[in-house]
CSV table of C-alpha atoms and ligand atoms in Angstrom, one decimal:
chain,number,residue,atom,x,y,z
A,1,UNK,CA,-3.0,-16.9,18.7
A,2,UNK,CA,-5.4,-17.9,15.7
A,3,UNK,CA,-4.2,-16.4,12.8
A,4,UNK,CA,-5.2,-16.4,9.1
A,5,UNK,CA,-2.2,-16.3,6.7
A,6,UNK,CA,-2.5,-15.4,2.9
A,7,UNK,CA,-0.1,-16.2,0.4
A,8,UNK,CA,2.4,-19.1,1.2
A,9,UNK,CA,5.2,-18.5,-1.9
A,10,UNK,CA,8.9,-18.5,-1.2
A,11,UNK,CA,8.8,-16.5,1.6
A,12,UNK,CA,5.2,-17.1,3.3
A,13,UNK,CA,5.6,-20.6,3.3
A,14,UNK,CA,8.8,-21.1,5.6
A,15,UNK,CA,7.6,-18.5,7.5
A,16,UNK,CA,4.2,-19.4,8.2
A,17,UNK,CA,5.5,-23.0,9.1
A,18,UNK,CA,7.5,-20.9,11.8
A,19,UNK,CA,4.3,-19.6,13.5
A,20,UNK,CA,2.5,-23.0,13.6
A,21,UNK,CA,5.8,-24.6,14.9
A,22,UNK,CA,6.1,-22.0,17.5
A,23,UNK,CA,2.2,-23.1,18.8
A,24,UNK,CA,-0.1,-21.0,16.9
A,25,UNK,CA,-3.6,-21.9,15.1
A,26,UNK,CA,-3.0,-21.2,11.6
A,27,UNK,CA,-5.6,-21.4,8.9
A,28,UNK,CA,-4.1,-20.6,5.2
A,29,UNK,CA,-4.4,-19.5,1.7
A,30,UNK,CA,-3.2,-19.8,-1.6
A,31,UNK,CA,-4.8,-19.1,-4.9
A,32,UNK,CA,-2.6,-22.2,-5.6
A,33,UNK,CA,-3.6,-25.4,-3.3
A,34,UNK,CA,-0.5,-25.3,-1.0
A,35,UNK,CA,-0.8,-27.2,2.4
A,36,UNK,CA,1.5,-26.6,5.6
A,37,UNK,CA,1.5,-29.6,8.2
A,38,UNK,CA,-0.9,-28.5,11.4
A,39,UNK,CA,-2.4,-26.1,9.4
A,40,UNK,CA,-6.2,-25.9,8.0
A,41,UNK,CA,-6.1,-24.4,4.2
A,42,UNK,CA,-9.3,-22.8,2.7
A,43,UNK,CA,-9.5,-21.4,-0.7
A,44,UNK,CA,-10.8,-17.9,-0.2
A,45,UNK,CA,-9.1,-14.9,1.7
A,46,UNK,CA,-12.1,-13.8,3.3
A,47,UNK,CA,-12.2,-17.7,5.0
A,48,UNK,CA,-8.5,-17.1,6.2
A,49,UNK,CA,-9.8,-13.8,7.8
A,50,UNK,CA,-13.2,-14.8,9.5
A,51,UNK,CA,-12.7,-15.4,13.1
A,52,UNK,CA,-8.9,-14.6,13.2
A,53,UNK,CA,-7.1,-12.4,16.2
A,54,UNK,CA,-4.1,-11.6,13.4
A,55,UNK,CA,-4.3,-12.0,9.7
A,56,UNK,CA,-1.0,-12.0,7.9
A,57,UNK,CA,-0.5,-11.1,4.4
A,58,UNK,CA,3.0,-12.3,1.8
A,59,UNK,CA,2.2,-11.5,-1.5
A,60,UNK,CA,3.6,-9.9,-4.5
A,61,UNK,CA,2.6,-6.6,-5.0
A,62,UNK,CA,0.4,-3.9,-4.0
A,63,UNK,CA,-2.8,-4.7,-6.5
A,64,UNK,CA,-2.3,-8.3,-5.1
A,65,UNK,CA,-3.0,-6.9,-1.1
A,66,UNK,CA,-5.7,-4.5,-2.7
A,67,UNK,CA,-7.9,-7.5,-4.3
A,68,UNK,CA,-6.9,-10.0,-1.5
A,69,UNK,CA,-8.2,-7.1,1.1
A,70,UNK,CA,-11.3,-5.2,-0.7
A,71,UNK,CA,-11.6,-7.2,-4.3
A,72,UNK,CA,-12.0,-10.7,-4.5
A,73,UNK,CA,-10.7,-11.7,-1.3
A,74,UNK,CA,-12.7,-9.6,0.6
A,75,UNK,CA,-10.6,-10.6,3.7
A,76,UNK,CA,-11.3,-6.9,5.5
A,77,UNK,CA,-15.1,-8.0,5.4
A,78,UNK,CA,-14.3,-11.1,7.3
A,79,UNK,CA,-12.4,-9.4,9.9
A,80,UNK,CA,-13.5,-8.3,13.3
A,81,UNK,CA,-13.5,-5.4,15.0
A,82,UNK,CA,-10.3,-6.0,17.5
A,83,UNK,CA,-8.6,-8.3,14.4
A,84,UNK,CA,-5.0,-6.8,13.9
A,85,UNK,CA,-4.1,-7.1,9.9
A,86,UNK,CA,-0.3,-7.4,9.4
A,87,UNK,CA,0.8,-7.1,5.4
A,88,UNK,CA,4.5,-8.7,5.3
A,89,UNK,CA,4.7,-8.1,1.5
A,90,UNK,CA,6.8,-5.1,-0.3
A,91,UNK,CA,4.1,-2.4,-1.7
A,92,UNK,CA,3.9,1.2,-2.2
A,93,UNK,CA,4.0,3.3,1.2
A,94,UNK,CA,1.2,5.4,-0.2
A,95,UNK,CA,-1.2,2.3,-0.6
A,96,UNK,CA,-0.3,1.2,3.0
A,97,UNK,CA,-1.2,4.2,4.5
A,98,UNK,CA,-4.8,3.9,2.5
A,99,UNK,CA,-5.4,0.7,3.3
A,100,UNK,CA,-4.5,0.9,6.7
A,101,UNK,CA,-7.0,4.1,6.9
A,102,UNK,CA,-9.6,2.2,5.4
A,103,UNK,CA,-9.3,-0.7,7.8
A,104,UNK,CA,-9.3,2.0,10.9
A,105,UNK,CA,-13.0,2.6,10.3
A,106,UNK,CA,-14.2,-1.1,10.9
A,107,UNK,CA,-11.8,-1.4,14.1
A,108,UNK,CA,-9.0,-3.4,12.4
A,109,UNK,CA,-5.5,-2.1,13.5
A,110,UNK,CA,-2.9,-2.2,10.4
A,111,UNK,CA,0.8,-3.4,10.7
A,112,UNK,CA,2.7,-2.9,7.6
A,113,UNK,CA,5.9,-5.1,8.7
A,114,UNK,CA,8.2,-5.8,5.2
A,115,UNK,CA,11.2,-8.2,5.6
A,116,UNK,CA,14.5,-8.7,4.1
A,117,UNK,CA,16.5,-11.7,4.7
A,118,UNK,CA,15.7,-13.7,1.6
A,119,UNK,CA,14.1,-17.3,2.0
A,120,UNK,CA,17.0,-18.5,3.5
A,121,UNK,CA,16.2,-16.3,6.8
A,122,UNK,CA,12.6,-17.4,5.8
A,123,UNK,CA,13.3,-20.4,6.7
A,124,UNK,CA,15.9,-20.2,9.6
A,125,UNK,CA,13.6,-17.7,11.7
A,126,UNK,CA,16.2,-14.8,10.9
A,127,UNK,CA,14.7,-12.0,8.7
A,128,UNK,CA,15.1,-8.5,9.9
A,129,UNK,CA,11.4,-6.8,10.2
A,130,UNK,CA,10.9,-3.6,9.6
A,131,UNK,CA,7.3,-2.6,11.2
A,132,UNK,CA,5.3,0.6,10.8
A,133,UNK,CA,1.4,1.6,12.7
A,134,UNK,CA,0.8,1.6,15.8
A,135,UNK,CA,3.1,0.6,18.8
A,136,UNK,CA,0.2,-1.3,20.8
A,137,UNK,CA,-0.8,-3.3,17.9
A,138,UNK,CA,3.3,-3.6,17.4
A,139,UNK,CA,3.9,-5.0,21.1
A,140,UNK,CA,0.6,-7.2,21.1
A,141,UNK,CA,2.3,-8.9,17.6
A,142,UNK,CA,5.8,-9.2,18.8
A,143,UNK,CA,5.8,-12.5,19.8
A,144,UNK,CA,4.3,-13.7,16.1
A,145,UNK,CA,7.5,-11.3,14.9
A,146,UNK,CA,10.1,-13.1,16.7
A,147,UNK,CA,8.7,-16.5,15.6
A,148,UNK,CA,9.4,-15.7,12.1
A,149,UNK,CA,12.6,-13.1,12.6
A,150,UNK,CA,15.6,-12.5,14.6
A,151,UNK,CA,15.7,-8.6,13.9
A,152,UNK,CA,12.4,-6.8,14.6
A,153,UNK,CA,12.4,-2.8,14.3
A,154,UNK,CA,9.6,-0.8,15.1
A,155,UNK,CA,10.3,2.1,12.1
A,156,UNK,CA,7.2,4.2,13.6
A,157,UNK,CA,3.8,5.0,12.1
A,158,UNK,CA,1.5,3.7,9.2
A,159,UNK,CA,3.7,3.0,6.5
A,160,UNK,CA,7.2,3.3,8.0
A,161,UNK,CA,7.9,-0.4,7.6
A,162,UNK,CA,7.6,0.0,3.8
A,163,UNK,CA,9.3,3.5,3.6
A,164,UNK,CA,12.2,1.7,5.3
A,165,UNK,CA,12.4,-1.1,3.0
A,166,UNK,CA,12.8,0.7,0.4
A,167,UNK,CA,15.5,2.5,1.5
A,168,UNK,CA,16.8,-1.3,2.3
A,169,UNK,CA,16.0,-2.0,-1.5
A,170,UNK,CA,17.7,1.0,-3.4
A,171,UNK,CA,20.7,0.2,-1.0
A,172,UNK,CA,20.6,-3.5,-1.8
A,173,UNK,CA,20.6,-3.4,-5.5
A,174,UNK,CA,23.1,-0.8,-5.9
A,175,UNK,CA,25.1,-3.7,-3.9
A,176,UNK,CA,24.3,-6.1,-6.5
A,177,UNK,CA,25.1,-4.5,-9.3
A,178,UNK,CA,28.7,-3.6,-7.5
A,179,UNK,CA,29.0,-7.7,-6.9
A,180,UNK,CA,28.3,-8.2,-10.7
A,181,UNK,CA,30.1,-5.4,-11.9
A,182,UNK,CA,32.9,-6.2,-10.2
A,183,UNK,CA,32.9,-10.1,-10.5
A,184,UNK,CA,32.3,-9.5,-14.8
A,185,UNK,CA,35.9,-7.5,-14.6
A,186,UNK,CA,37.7,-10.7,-12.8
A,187,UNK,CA,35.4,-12.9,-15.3
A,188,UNK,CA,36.9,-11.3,-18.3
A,189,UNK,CA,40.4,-10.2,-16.9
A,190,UNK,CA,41.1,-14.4,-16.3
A,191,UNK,CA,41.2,-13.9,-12.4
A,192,UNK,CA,40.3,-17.0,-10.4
A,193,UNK,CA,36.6,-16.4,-8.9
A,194,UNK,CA,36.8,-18.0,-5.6
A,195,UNK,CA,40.3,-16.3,-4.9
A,196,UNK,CA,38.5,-12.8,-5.9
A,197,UNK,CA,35.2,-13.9,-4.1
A,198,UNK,CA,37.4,-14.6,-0.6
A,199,UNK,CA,40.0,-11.4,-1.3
A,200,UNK,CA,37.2,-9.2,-1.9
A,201,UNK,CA,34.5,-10.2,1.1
A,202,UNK,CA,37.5,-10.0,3.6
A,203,UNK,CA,37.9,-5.7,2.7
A,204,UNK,CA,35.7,-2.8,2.5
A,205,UNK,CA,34.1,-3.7,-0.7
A,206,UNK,CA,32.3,-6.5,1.2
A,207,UNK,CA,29.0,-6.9,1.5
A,208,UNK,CA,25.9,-9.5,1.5
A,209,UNK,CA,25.0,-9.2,-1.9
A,210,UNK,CA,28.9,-10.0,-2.5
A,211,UNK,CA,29.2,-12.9,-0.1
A,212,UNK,CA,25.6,-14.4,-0.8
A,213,UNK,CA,25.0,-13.7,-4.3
A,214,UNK,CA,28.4,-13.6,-5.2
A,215,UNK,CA,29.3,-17.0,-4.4
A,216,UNK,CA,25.7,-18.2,-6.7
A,217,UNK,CA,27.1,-16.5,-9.7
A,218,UNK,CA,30.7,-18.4,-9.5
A,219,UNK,CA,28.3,-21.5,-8.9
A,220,UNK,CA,26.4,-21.0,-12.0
A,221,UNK,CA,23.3,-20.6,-9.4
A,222,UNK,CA,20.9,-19.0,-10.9
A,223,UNK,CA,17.7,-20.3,-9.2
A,224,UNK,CA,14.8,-17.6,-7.0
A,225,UNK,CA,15.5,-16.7,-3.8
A,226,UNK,CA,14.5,-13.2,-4.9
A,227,UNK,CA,12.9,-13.4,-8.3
A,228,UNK,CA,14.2,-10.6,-10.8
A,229,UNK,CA,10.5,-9.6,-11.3
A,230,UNK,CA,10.3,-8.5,-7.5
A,231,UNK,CA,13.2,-6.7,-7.4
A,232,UNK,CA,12.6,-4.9,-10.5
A,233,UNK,CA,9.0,-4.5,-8.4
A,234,UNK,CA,10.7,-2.9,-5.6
A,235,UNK,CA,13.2,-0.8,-7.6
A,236,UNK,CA,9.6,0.8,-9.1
A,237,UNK,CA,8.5,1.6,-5.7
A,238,UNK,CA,11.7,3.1,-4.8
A,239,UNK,CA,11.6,5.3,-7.6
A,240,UNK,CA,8.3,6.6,-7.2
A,241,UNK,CA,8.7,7.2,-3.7
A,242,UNK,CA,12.3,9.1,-4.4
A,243,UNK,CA,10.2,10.9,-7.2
A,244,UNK,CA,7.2,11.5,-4.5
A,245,UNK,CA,9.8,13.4,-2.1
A,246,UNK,CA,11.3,15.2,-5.2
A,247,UNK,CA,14.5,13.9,-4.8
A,248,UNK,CA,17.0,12.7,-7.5
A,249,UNK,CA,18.1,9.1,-7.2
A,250,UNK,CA,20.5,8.4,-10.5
A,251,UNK,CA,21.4,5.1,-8.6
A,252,UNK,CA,17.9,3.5,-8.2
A,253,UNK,CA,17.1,5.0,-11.8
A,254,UNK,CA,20.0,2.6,-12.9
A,255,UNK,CA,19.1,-0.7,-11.6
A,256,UNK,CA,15.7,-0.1,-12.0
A,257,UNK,CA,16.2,0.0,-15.5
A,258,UNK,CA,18.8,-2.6,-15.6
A,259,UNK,CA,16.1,-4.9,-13.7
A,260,UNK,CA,13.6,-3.7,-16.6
A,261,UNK,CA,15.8,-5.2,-18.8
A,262,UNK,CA,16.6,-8.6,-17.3
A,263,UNK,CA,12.8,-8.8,-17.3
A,264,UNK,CA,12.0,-7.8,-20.9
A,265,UNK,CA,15.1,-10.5,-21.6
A,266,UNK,CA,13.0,-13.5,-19.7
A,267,UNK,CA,14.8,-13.9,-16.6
A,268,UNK,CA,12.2,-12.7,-14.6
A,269,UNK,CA,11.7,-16.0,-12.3
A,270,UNK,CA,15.3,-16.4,-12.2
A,271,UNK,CA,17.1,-15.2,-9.0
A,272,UNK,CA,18.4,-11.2,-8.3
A,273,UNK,CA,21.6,-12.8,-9.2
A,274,UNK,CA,20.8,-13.2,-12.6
A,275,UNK,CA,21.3,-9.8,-13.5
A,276,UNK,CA,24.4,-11.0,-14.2
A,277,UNK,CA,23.2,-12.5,-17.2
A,278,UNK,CA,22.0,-9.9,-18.8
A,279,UNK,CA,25.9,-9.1,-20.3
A,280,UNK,CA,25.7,-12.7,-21.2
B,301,NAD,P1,6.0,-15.5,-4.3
B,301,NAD,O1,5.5,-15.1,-5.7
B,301,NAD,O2,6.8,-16.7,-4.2
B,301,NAD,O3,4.7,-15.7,-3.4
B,301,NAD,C1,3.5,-15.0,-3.4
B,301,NAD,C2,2.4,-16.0,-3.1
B,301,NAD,O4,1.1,-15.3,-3.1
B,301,NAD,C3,2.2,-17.1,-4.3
B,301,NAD,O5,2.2,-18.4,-3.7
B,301,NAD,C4,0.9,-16.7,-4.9
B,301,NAD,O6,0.1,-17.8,-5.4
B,301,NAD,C5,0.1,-16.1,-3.7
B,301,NAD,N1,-0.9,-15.1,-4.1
B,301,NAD,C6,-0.9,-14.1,-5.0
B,301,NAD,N2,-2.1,-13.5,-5.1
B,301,NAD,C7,-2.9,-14.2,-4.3
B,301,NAD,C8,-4.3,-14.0,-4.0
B,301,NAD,N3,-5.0,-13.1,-4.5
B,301,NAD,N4,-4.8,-14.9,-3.0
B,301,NAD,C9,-4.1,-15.8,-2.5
B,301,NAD,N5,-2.8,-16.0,-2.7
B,301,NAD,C10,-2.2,-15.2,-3.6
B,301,NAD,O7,6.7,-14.2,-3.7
B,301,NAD,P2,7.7,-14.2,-2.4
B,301,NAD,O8,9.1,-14.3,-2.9
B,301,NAD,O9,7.2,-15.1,-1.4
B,301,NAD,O10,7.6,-12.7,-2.0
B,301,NAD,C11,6.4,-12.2,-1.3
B,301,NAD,C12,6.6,-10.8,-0.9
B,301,NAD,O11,7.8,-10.7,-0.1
B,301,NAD,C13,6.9,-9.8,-2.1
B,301,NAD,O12,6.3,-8.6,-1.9
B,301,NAD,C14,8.4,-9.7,-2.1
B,301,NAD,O13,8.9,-8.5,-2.7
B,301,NAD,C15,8.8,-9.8,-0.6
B,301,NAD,N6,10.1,-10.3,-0.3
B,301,NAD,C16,10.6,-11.4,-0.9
B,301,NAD,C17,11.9,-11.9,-0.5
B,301,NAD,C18,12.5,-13.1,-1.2
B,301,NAD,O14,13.7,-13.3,-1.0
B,301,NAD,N7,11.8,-13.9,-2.0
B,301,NAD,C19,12.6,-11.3,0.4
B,301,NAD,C20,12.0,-10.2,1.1
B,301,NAD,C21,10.8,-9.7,0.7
């Protein structure tokens, strides 16, 4: 397929490399000149969009898909009546379902489609996808999804992909603190940290964050993957879309304002992991 993709950072990089190694025409952007072998880079969304069957978004927040889209970009101008628009960043449900709206009037068919996986699945092929809007537009994309992802889930309509994320996010960074939590106690209490790291991943207080993230923090590994400053991002959209639904989330209140704080102490480009630090 031809396809315009906009935004090649830790996680749009690796994975637009995927599409063009699995056959596709690719034509990129990056407000910062970044070039992907067998790809053609222009400057300007809107020259990423023009003439595209799919244009695929991986950026960093929702004012970033807003500009790239109707402000600056002007990418939805450039697209076609027929183009399918597929945003692969993390932003507000809410926006989504606008954007997505907006785009229905000049024939473009929206796919919000977040991933989790870190760049490590970036770059193997293996995210998870969660994809929300409509299931023809889902099925003509799949193929583009399982270039880039071994886990594709169609969540359901406009906005689902995000809505589901979230939930992914709040239940990820309550993980994370656990991990930390727990791995300050064996710190302090004179444990050794690879015995605690193996003992602990083998039972039930397992998990990813504990295994992956873990494992950094014995290293002293402190470097993005997921940069503090997006997760504290995504624990803001969790909140407000707890707070939208009226519900009370003390757990996602916690991190997010345990993120704040890694981010007010400068570690904001550092990885997730870092959050350790902030005892430090
Ligand atoms: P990043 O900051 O590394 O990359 C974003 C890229 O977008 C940058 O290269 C930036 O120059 C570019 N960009 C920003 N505004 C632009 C504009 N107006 N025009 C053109 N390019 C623009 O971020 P990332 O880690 O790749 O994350 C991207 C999205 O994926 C975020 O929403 C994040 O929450 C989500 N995500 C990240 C990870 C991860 O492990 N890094 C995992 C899952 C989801």
């Amino acid at each position: 397929m031809k396809i315009g993709f906009i935004g090649l950072g830790i996680m749009g990089m690796p994975m637009a490399a995927n599409l063009v190694q699995a056959g596709h025409d690719l034509v990129t952007c990056d407000r910062q000149p970044k070039t992907i072998d067998g790809a053609r880079a222009v400057a300007a969304p809107m020259d990423a969009a023009r003439d595209r069957d799919v244009v695929i978004s991986m950026l960093p927040d929702t004012p970033d898909v807003n500009d790239v889209l109707f402000g600056s970009g002007a990418a939805a101008g450039a697209m076609h009546a027929g183009t399918v628009y597929i945003d692969m960043s993390t932003v507000s449900p809410v926006a989504t379902m606008d954007f997505a709206r907006r785009l229905s009037v000049q024939g473009v068919a929206m796919l919000d489609a977040p991933v989790s996986g870190g760049d490590l699945g970036a770059r193997k092929g293996t995210l998870s996808i969660m994809v929300g809007g409509s299931k023809e537009a889902f099925d003509h994309c799949l193929p583009l999804f399982q270039a880039m992802g071994s886990n594709i889930v169609y969540a359901g309509e406009s906005g689902s992909g995000q809505k589901m994320k979230l939930v992914n996010q709040a239940v990820g960074a309550l993980n994370l603190l656990a991990a930390v939590e727990g791995l300050r106690l064996a710190s302090a209490s004179g444990l050794d940290l690879e015995t605690v790291l193996s003992a602990v991943s083998a039972g039930a207080a397992g998990s990813w964050m504990w295994s992956n993230l873990g494992s950094k923090i014995v290293a002293g590994d402190f470097s993005a993957g997921f940069m503090i400053r997006l997760q504290q991002k995504d624990l803001r959209l969790a909140r407000e879309f707890f707070e939208q639904l009226g519900l009370d989330a003390p757990g996602t209140a916690l991190t997010y304002e345990l993120f704040t704080q890694a981010l007010e102490k400068g570690l904001g480009l550092d990885g997730n992991q870092a959050l350790y630090r902030l005892w430090e």
